[in-house]
Coordinates of C-alpha atoms (C1' of nucleotides) in Angstrom, one line a residue:
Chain L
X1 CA 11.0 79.2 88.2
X2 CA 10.1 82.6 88.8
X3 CA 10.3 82.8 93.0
X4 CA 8.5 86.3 93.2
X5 CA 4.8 86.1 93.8
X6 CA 2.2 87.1 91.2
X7 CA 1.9 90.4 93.5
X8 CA 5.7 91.1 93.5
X9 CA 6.2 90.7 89.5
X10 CA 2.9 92.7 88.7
X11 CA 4.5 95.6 91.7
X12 CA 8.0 95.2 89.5
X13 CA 6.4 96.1 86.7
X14 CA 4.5 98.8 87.3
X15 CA 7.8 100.2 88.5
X16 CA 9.6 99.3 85.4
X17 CA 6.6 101.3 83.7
X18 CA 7.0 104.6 86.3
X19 CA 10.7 104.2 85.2
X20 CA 10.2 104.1 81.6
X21 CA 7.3 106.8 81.3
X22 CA 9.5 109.1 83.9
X23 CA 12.6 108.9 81.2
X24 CA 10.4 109.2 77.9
X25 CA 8.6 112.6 79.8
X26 CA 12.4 113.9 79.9
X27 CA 13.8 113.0 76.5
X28 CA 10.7 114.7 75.3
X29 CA 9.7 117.7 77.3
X30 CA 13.1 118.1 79.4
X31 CA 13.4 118.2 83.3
X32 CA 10.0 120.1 84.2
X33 CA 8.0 118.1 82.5
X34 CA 9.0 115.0 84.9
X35 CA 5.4 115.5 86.6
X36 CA 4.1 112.6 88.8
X37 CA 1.0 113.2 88.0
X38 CA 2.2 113.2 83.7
X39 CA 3.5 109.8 84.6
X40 CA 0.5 108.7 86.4
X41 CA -1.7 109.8 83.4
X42 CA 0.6 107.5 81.3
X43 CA 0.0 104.2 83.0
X44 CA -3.3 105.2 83.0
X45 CA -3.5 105.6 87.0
X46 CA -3.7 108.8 89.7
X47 CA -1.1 110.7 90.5
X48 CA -1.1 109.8 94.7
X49 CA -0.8 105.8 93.5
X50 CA 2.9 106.9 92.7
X51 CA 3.9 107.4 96.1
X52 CA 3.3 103.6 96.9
X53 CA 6.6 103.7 94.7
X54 CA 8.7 106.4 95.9
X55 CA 8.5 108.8 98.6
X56 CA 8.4 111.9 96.8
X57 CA 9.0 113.6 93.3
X58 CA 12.4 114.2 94.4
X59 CA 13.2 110.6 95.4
X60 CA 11.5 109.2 91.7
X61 CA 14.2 111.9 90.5
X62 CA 16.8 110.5 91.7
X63 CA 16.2 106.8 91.0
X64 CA 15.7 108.7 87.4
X65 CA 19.8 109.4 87.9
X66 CA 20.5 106.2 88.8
X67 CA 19.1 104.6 85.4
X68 CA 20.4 107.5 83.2
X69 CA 23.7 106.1 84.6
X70 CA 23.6 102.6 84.1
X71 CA 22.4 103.1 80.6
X72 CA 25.0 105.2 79.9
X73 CA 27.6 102.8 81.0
X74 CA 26.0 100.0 79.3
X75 CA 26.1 102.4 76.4
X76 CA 29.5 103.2 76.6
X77 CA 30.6 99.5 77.6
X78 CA 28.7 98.5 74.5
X79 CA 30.7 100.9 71.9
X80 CA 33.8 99.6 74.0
X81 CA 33.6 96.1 73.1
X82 CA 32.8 97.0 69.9
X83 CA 36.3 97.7 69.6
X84 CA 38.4 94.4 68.8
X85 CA 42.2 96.3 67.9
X86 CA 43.4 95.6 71.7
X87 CA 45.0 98.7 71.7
X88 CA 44.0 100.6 74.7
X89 CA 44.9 103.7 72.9
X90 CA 41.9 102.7 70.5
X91 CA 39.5 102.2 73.3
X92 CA 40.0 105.3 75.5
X93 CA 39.3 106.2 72.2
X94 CA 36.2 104.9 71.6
X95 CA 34.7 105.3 74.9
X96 CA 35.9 109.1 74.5
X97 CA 33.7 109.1 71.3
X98 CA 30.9 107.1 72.9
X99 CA 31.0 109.3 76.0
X100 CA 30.5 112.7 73.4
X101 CA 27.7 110.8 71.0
X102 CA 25.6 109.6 74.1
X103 CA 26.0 113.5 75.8
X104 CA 24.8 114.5 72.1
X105 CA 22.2 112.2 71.7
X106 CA 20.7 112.7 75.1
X107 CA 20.9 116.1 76.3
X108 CA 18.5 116.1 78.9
X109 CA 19.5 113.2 80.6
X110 CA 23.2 114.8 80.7
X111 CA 22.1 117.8 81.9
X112 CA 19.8 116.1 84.5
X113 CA 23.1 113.7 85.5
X114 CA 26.4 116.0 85.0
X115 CA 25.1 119.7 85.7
X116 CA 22.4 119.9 88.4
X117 CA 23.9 121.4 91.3
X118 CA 23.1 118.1 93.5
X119 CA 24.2 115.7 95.6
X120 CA 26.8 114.1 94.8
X121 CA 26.4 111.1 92.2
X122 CA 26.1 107.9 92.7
X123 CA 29.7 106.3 92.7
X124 CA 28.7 103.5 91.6
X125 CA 27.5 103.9 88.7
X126 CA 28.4 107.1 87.4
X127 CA 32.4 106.5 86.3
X128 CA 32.7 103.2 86.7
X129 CA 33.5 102.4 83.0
X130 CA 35.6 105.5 83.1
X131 CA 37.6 103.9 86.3
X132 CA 37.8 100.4 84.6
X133 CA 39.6 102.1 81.7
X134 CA 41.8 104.4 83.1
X135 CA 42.9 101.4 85.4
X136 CA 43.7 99.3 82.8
X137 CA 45.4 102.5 80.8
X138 CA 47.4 103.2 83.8
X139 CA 48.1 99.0 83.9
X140 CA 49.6 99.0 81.1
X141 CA 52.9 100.1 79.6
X142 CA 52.2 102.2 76.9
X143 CA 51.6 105.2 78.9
X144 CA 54.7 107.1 79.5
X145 CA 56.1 107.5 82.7
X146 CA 55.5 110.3 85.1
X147 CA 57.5 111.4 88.0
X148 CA 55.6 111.6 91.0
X149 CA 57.4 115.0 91.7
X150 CA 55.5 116.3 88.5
X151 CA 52.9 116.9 90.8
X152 CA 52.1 119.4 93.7
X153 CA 52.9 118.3 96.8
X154 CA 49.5 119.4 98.1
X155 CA 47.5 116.9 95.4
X156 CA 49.3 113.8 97.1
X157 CA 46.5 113.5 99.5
X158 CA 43.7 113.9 96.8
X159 CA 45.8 111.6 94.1
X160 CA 46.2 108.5 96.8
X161 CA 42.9 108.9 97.2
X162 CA 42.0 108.7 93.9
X163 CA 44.9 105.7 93.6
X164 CA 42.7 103.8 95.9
X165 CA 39.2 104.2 93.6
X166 CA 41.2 103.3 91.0
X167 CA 42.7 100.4 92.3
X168 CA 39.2 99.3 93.9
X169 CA 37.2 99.7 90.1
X170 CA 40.1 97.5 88.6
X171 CA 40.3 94.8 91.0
X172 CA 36.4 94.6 90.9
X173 CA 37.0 93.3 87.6
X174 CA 39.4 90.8 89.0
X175 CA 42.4 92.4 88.0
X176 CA 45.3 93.5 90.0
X177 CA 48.2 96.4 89.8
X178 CA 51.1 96.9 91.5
X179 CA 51.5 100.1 93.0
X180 CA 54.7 100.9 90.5
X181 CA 52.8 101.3 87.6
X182 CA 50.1 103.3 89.2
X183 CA 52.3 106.3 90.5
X184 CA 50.6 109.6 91.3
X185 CA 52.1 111.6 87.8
X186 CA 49.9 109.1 85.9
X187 CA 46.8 109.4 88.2
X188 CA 47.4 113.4 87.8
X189 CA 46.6 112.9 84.0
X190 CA 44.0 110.7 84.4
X191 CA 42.0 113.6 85.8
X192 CA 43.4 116.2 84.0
X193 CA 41.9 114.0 80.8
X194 CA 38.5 113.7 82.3
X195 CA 38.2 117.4 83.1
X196 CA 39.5 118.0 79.5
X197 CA 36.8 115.4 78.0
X198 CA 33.7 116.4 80.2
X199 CA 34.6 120.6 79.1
X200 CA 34.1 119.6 75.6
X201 CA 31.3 117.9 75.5
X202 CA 29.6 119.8 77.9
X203 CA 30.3 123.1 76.4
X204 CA 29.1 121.4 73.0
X205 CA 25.9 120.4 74.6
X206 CA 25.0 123.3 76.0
X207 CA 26.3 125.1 73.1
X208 CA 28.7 127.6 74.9
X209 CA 31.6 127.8 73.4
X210 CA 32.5 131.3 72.4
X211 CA 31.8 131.1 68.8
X212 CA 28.9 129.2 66.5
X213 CA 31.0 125.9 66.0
X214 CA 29.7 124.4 62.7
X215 CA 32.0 121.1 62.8
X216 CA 32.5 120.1 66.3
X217 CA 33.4 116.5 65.7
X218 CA 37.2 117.2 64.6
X219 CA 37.2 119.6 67.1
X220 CA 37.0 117.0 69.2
X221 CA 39.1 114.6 67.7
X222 CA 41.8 117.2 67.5
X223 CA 40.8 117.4 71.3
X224 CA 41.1 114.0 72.0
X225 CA 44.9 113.8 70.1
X226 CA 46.5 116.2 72.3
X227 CA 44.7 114.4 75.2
X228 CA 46.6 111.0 74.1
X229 CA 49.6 112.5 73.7
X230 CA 49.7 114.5 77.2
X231 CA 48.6 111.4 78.4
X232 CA 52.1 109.8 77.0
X233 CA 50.5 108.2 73.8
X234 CA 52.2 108.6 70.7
X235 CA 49.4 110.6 68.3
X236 CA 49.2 108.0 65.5
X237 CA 48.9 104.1 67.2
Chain Y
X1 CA 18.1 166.8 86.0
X2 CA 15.9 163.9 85.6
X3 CA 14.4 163.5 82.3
X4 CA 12.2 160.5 83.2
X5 CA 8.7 161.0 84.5
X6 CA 7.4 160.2 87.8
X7 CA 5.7 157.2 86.6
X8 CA 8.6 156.2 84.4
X9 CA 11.1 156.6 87.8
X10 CA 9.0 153.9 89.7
X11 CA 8.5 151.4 87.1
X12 CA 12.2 151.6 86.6
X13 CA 12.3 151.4 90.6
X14 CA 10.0 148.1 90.2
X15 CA 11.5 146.8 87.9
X16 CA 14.8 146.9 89.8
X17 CA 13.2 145.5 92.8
X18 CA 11.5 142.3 90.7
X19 CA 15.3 141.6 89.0
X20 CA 16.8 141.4 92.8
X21 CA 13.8 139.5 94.4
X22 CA 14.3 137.2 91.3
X23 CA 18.2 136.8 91.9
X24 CA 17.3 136.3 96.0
X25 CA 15.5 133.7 95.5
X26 CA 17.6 131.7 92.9
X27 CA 20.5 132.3 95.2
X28 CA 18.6 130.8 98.7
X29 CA 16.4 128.3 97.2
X30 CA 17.8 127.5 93.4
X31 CA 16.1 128.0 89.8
X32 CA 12.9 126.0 91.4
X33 CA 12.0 128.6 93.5
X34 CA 12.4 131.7 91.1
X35 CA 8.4 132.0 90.5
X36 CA 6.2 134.5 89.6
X37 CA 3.7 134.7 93.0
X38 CA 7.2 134.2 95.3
X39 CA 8.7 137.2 93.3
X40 CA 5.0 139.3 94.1
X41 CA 5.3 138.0 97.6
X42 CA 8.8 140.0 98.3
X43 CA 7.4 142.8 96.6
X44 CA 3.9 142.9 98.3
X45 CA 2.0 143.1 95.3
X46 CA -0.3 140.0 93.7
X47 CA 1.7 138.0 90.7
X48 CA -0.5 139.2 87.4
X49 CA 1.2 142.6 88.1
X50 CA 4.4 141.5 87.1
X51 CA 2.7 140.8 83.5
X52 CA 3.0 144.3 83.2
X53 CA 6.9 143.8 83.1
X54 CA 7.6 140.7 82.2
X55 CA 6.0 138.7 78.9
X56 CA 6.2 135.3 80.7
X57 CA 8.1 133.5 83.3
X58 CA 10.2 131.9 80.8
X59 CA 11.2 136.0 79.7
X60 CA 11.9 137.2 83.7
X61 CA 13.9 134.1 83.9
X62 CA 15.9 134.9 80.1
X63 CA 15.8 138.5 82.1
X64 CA 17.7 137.2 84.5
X65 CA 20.7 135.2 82.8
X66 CA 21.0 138.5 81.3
X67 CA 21.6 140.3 84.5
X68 CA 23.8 137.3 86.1
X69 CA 26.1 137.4 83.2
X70 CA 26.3 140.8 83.3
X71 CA 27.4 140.9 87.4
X72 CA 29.8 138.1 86.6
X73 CA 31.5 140.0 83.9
X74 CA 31.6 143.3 86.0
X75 CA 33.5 140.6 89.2
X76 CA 35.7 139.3 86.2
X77 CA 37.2 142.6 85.1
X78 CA 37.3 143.9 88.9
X79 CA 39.9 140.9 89.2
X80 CA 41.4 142.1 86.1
X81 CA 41.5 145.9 87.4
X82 CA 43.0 144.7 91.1
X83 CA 46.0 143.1 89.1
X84 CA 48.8 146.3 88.6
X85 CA 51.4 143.6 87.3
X86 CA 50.6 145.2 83.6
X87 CA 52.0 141.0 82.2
X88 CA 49.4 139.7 80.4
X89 CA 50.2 136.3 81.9
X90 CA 49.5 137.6 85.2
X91 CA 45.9 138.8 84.0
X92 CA 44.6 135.4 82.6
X93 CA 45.6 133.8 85.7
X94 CA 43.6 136.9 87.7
X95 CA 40.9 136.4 85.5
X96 CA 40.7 132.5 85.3
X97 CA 41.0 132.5 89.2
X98 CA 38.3 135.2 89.2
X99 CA 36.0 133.1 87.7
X100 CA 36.5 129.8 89.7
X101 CA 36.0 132.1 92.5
X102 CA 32.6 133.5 90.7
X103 CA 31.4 130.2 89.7
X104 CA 32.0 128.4 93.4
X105 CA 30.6 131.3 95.5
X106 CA 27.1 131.5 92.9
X107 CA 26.7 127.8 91.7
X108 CA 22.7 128.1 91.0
X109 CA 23.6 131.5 89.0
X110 CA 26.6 129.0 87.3
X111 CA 24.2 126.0 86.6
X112 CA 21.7 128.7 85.0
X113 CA 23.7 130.0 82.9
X114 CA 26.7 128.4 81.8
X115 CA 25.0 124.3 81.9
X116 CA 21.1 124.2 81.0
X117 CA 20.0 123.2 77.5
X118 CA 18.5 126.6 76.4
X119 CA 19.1 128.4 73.6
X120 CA 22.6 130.2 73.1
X121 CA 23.7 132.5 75.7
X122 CA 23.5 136.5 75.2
X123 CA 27.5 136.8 73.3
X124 CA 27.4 140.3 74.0
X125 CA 27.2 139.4 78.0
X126 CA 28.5 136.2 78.6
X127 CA 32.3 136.1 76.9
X128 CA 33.2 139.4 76.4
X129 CA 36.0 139.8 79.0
X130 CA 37.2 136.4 78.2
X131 CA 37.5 137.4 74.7
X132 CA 38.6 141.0 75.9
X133 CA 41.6 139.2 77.3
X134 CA 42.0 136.5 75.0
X135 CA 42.4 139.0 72.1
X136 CA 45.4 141.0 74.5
X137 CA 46.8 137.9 74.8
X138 CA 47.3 136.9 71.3
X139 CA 47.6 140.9 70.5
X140 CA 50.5 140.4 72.9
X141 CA 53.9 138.7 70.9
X142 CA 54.6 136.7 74.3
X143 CA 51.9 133.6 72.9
X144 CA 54.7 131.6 71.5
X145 CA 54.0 131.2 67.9
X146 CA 51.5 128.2 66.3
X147 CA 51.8 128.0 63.1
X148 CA 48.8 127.4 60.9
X149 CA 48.9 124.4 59.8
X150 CA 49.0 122.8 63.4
X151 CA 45.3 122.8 63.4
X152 CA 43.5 120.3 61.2
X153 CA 42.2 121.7 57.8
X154 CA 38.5 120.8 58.5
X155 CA 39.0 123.4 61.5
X156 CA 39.9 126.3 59.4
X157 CA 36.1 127.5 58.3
X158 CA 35.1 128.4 62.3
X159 CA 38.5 129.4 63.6
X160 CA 38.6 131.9 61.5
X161 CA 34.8 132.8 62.5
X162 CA 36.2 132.6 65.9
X163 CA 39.1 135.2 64.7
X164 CA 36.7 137.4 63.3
X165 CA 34.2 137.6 67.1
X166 CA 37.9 138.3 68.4
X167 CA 39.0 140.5 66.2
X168 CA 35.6 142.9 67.0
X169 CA 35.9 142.0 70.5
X170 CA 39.1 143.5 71.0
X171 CA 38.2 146.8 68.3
X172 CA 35.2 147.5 70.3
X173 CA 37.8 148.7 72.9
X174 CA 39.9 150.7 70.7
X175 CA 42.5 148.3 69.8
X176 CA 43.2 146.8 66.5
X177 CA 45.5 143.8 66.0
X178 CA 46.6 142.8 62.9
X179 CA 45.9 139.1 61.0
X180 CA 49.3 137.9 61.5
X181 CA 49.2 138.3 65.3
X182 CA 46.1 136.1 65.2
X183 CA 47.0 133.4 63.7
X184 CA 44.5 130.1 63.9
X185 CA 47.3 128.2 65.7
X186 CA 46.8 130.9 68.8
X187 CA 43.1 130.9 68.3
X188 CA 42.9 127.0 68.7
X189 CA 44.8 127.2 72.4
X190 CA 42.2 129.8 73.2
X191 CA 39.8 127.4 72.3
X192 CA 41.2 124.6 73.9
X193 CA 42.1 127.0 77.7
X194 CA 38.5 127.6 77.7
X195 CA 37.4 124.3 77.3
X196 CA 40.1 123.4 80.3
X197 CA 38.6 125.9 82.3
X198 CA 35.4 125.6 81.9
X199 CA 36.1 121.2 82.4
X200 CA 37.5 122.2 85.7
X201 CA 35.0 125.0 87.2
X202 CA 31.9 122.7 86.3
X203 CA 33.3 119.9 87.4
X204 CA 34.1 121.5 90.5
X205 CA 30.6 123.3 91.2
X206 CA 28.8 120.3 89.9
X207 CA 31.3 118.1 92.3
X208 CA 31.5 115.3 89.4
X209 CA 35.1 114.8 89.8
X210 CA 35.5 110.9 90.0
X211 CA 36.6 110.6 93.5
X212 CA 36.1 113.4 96.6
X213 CA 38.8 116.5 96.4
X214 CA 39.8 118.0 99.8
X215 CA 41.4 120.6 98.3
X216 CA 40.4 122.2 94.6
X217 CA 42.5 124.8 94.9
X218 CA 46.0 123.5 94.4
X219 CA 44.7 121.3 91.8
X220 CA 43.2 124.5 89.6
X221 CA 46.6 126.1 90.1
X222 CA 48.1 123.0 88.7
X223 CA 45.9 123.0 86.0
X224 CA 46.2 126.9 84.8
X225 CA 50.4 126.3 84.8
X226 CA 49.7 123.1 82.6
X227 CA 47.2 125.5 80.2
X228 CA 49.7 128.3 80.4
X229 CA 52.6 126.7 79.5
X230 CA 50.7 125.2 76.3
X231 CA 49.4 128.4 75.5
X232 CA 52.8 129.6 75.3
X233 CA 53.7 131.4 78.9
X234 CA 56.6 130.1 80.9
X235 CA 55.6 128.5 83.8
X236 CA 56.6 131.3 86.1
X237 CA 56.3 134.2 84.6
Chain W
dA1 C1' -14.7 82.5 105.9
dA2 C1' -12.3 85.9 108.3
dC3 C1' -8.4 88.7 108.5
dT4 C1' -4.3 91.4 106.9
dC5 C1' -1.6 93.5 103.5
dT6 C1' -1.2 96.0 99.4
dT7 C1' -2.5 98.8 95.7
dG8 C1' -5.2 102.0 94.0
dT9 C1' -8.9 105.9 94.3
dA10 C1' -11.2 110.5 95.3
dA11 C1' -11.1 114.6 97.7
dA12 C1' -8.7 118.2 99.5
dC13 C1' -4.8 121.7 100.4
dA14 C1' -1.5 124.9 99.0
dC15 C1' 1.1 126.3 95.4
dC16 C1' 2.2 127.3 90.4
dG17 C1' 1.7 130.2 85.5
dT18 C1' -1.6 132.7 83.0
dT19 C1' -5.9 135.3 81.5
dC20 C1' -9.4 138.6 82.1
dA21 C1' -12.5 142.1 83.7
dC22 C1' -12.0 145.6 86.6
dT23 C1' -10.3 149.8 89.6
dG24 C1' -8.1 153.9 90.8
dA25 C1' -4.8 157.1 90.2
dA26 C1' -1.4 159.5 87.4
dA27 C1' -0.7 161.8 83.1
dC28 C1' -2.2 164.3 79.3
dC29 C1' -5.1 167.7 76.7
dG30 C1' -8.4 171.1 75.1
Chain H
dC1 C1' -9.9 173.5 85.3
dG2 C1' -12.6 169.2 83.6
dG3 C1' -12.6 165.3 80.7
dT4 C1' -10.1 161.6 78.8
dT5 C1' -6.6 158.4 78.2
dT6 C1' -2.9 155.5 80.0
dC7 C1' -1.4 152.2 83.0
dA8 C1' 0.1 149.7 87.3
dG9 C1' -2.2 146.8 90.2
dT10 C1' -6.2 143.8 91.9
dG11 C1' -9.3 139.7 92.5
dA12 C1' -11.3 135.9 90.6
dA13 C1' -10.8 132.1 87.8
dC14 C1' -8.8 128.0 85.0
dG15 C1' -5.9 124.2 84.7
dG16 C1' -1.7 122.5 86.3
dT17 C1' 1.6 120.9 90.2
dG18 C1' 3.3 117.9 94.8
dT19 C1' 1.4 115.9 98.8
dT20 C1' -1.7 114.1 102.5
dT21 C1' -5.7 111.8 104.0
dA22 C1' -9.5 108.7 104.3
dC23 C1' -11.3 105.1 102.1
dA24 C1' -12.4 101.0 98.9
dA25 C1' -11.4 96.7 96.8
dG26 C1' -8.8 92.9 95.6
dA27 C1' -4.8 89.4 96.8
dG28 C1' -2.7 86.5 100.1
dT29 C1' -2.8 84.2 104.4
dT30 C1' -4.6 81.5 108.1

DNA sequence: AACTCTTGTAAACACCGTTCACTGAAACCG
DNA sequence: CGGTTTCAGTGAACGGTGTTTACAAGAGTT
């Protein structure tokens, strides 16, 4: 049944436990107090004993980033499936909306992920969900048409090279686009949306937009509408 | 000539030293290394001195947003001064640039700042020459007109809290714009530049764009046309 | 049973924020 | 001027941190 020894499952769960002590310490005291020697104190062993784990606070750290990530996604995945219209409209949508309620709910941990002035994330998990769905936004139809020439000349190089991530998330998932449907103008917007998306909910998490904002949910709806429709979806679907 | 004691010129001087050794060191070796004995160390005196200045750590390091913001707002409006083009088109794009240019050349003074989950920023530092220029801007009758009820009702109650912070912005340096000028439909672009803006810059310092850009630059430019255009500018002005 | 590998410990080092009793000199005042 | 107050700075200490080292003790292997 299970082929790990008795040494490797008891090993794997101690590290499940450094993992899970690691992430409550930030959710509750923010960043600083991720202390080896805080977690060590809540499994209830010495601070050095950590180290048969991970080579150093900063490694722990990041493997911290790396779960904050996949939860998220599963997060966001989750509140994606929960959608059953079929609309893709509707589930840019809702992972829009899940993307600001996690951020929301979880400050730390996006603070930790999407502003530390780091190495860069890991690919993998960071936007993959993101990718997945703006590959099969781009697949389909609905989305209006841009000319490539909308675009600098200059961004070609950056645009085909985000044409190839794009293309790469979405055939992970076993699905295939022609390059026709996946010009450049359409990439363009696909960015232009994230960087739209991540200002929002990043000013509203660190709470600096210019003014106290006492309703920021239509704020963001009314973002997210003007989004749709640059993106070339009609405002009401 | 100078009013100020002896003893009151050289705790000033200190005190001018301890801001700058603080800044060094967040500049070389990020918001980690901005600590109390480090900060003694370049002054060659023993940490529980700077007590005599400082309440706490936590205060030198609130000390010090203040002084970053107040550096990056003096580099915003000597972009704003260098441009002699008098179009107020001309100066948002100076002053937009101006602060990619800020935000990329001091990213551990950005991530301080602008993305860490502390309590709100200093208003009187931190946006007053964006909302300097954003009230000349709708001041100015170029901003194509937005009427009213383009923005969703529930928006209403902060907008116009956000018209009143512009409306004092802009009459703390003399000028006095009337309420039909600043309508809510101009105040929600402003709004929604700075969230583009501010999207782009952090995305950019934070390099958490979903694939790797060669070339930021263009892709800004791009960026500022598309916000300028819906703001109401022409594209070349 | 003997041996190795692994997981943990305890002690130590250098660094951190902070407090406290103290010093010495500058400033003030009669 | 002499006495007193004010105050910047010191040194020692406390408890906290990351990290290294030497060591113990149990698990797995032969």
């Amino acid at each position: 049944m299970t082929e790990a020894t008795r040494r490797e499952r008891l090993r794997a769960e101690t590290e499940r436990e450094i993992r899970q002590a690691a992430r409550a310490l930030l959710v509750e005291n923010g960043r600083d107090a991720v202390t080896l020697r805080a977690i060590a104190r809540k499994l209830g062993i010495t601070a050095p004993a950590l180290y048969r784990y991970y080579d150093s606070h900063d490694a722990l750290l990041r493997q911290l980033c790396d779960d904050i990530c996949a939860d998220m996604a599963a997060a966001l995945y989750a509140d994606l499936a929960a959608d059953t219209s079929g609309e893709v409209g509707c589930q840019v949508r809702a992972v829009c909306h899940a993307f600001r309620r996690w951020a929301l709910a979880h400050p730390q941990e996006f603070a930790l992920v999407f502003a530390s002035p780091r190495d860069p994330i890991g690919a993998d998990q960071f936007g993959s969900v993101f990718l997945q769905l703006a590959g099969q936004l781009i697949a389909s139809n609905l989305v209006a048409t841009h000319a490539d020439d909308d675009v600098p000349e200059v961004l070609h190089e950056d645009l085909v090279r985000f044409q190839q991530v794009l293309v790469d998330a979405v055939s992970e998932h076993g699905v295939t686009i022609g390059d026709d449907v996946l010009n450049l103008g359409k990439i363009y917007h696909v960015v232009q949306s994230w960087v739209r998306l991540y200002g929002h909910v990043a000013l509203e998490v660190f709470g600096r937009f210019p003014f106290a904002v006492s309703n920021p949910e239509p704020m963001f709806d009314s973002m997210l509408d003007q989004m749709l429709t640059d993106i070339g979806f009609a405002e009401n679907e």
